[in-house]
mmCIF file with all atom_site columns, C-alpha atoms in Angstrom:
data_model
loop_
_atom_site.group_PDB
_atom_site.id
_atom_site.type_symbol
_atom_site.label_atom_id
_atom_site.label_alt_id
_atom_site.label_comp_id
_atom_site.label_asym_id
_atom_site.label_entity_id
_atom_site.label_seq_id
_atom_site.pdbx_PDB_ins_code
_atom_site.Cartn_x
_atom_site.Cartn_y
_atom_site.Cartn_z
_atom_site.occupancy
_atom_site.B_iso_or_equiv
_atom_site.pdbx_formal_charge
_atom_site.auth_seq_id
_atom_site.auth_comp_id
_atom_site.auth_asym_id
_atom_site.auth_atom_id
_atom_site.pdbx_PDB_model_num
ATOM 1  C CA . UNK A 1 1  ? 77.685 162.491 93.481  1.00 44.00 ? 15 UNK A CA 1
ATOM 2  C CA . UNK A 1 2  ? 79.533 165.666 93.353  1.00 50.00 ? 16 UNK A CA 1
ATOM 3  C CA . UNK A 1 3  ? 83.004 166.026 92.092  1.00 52.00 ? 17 UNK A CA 1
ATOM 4  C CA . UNK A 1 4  ? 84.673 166.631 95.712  1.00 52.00 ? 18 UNK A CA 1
ATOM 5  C CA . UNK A 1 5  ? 82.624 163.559 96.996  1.00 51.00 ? 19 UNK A CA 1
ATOM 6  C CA . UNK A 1 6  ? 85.967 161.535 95.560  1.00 52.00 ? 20 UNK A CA 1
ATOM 7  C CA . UNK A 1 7  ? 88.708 163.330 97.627  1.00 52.00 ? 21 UNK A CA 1
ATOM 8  C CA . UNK A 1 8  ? 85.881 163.775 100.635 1.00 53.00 ? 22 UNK A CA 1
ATOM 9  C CA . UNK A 1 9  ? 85.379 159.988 100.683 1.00 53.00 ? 23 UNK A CA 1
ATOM 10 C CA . UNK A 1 10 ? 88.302 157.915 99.018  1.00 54.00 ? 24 UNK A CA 1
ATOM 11 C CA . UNK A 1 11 ? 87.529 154.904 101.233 1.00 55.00 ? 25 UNK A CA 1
ATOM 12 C CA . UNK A 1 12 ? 84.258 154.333 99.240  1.00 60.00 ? 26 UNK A CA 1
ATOM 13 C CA . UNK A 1 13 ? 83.944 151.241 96.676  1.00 68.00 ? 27 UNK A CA 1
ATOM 14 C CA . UNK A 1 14 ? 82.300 153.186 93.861  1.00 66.00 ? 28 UNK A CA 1
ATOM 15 C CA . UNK A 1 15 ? 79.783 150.657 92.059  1.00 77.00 ? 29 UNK A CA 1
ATOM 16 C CA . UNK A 1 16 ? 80.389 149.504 88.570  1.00 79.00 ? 30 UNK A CA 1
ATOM 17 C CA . UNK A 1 17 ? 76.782 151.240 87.695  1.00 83.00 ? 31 UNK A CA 1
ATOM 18 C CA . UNK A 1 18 ? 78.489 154.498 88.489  1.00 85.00 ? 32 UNK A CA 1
ATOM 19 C CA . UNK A 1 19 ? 81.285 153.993 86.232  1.00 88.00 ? 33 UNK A CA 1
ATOM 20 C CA . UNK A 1 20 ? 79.382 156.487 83.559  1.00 91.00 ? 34 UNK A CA 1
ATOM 21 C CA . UNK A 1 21 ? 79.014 159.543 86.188  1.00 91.00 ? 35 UNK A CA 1
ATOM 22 C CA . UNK A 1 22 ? 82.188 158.936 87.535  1.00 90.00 ? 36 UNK A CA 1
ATOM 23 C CA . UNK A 1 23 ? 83.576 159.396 83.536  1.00 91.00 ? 37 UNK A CA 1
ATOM 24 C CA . UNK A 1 24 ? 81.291 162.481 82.945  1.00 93.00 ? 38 UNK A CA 1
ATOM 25 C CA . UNK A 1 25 ? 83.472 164.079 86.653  1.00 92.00 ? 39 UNK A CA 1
ATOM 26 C CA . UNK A 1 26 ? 86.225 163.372 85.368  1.00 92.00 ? 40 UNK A CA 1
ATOM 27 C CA . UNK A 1 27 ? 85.267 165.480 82.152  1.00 94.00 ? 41 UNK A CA 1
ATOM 28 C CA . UNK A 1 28 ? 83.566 168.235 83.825  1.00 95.00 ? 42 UNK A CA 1
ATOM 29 C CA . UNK A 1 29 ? 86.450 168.395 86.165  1.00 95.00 ? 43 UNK A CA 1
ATOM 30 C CA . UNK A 1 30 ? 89.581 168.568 82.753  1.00 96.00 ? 44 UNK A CA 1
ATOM 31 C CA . UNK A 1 31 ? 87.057 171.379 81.639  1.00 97.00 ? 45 UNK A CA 1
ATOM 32 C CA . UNK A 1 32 ? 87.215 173.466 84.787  1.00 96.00 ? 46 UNK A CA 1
ATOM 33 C CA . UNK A 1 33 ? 90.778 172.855 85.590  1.00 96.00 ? 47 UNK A CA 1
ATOM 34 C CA . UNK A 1 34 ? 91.557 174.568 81.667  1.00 97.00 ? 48 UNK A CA 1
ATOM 35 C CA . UNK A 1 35 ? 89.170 177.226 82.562  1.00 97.00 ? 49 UNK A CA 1
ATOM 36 C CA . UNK A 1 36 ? 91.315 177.789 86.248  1.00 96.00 ? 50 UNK A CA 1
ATOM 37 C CA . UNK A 1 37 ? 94.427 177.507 84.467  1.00 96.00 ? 51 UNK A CA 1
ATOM 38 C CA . UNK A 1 38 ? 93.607 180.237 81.835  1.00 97.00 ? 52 UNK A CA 1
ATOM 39 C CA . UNK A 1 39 ? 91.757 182.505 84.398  1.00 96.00 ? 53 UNK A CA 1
ATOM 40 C CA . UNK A 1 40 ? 94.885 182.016 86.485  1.00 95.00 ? 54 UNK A CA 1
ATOM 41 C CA . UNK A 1 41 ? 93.108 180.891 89.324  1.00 93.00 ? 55 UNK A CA 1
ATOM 42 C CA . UNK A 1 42 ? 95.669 178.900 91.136  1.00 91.00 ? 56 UNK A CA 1
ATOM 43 C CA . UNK A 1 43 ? 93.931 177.522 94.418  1.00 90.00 ? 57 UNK A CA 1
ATOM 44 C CA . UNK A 1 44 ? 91.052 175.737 92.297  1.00 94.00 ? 58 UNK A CA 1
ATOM 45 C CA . UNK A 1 45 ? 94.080 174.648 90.319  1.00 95.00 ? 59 UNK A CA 1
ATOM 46 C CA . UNK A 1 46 ? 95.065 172.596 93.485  1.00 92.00 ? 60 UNK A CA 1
ATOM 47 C CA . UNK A 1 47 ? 91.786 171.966 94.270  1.00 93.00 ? 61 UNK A CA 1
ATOM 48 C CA . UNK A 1 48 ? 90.823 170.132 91.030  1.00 94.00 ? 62 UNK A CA 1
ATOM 49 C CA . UNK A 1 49 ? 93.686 168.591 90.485  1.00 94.00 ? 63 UNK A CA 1
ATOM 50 C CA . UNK A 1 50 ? 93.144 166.746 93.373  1.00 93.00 ? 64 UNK A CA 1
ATOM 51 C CA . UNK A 1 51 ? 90.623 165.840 92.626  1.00 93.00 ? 65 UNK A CA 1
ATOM 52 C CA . UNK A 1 52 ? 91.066 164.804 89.236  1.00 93.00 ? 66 UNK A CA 1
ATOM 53 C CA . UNK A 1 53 ? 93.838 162.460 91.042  1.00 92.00 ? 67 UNK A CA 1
ATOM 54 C CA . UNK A 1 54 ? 90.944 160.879 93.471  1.00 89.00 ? 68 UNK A CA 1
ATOM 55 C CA . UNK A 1 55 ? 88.389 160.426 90.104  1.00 89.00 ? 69 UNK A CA 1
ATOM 56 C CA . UNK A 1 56 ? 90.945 158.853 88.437  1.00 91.00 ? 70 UNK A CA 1
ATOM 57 C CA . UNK A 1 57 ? 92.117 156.300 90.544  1.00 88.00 ? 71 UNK A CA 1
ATOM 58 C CA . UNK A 1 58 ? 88.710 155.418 91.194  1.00 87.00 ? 72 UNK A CA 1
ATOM 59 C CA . UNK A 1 59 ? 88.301 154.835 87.812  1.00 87.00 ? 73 UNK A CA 1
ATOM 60 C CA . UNK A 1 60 ? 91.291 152.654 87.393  1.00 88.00 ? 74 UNK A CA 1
ATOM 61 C CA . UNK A 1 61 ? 90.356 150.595 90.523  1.00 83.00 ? 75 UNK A CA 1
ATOM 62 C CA . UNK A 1 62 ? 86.946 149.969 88.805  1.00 83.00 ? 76 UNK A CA 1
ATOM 63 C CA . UNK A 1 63 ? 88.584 149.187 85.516  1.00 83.00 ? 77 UNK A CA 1
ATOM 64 C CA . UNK A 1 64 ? 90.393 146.339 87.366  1.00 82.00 ? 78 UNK A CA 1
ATOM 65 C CA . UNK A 1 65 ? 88.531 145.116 89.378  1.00 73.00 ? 79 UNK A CA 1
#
């Protein structure tokens, strides 16, 4: 699943298996949105902030359901 796949398709139930990969986004995506922010690149900052936004209420969602 790539990281866009969460803003792409929000209507998707993502399974509990995924739960791990879905963490590991969310990661990859804090690490490239410090990277953005100190290279000043201020569209990806939009970009992955976004979503960062989708990952993580996917994540919640899983967590209560």
């Amino acid at each position: 699943m790539h990281e866009n796949a969460c803003v792409r398709y929000l209507f998707l139930r993502v399974e509990p298996a995924q739960m791990l990969r879905l963490k590991e986004i969310h990661t990859n995506l804090s690490d490239r949105l410090q990277k953005a922010r100190v290279q000043g690149w201020l569209r990806e900052i939009a970009a992955i902030e976004t979503t960062m936004a989708a990952a993580t209420q996917k994540l919640e969602a899983m967590r209560t359901s």
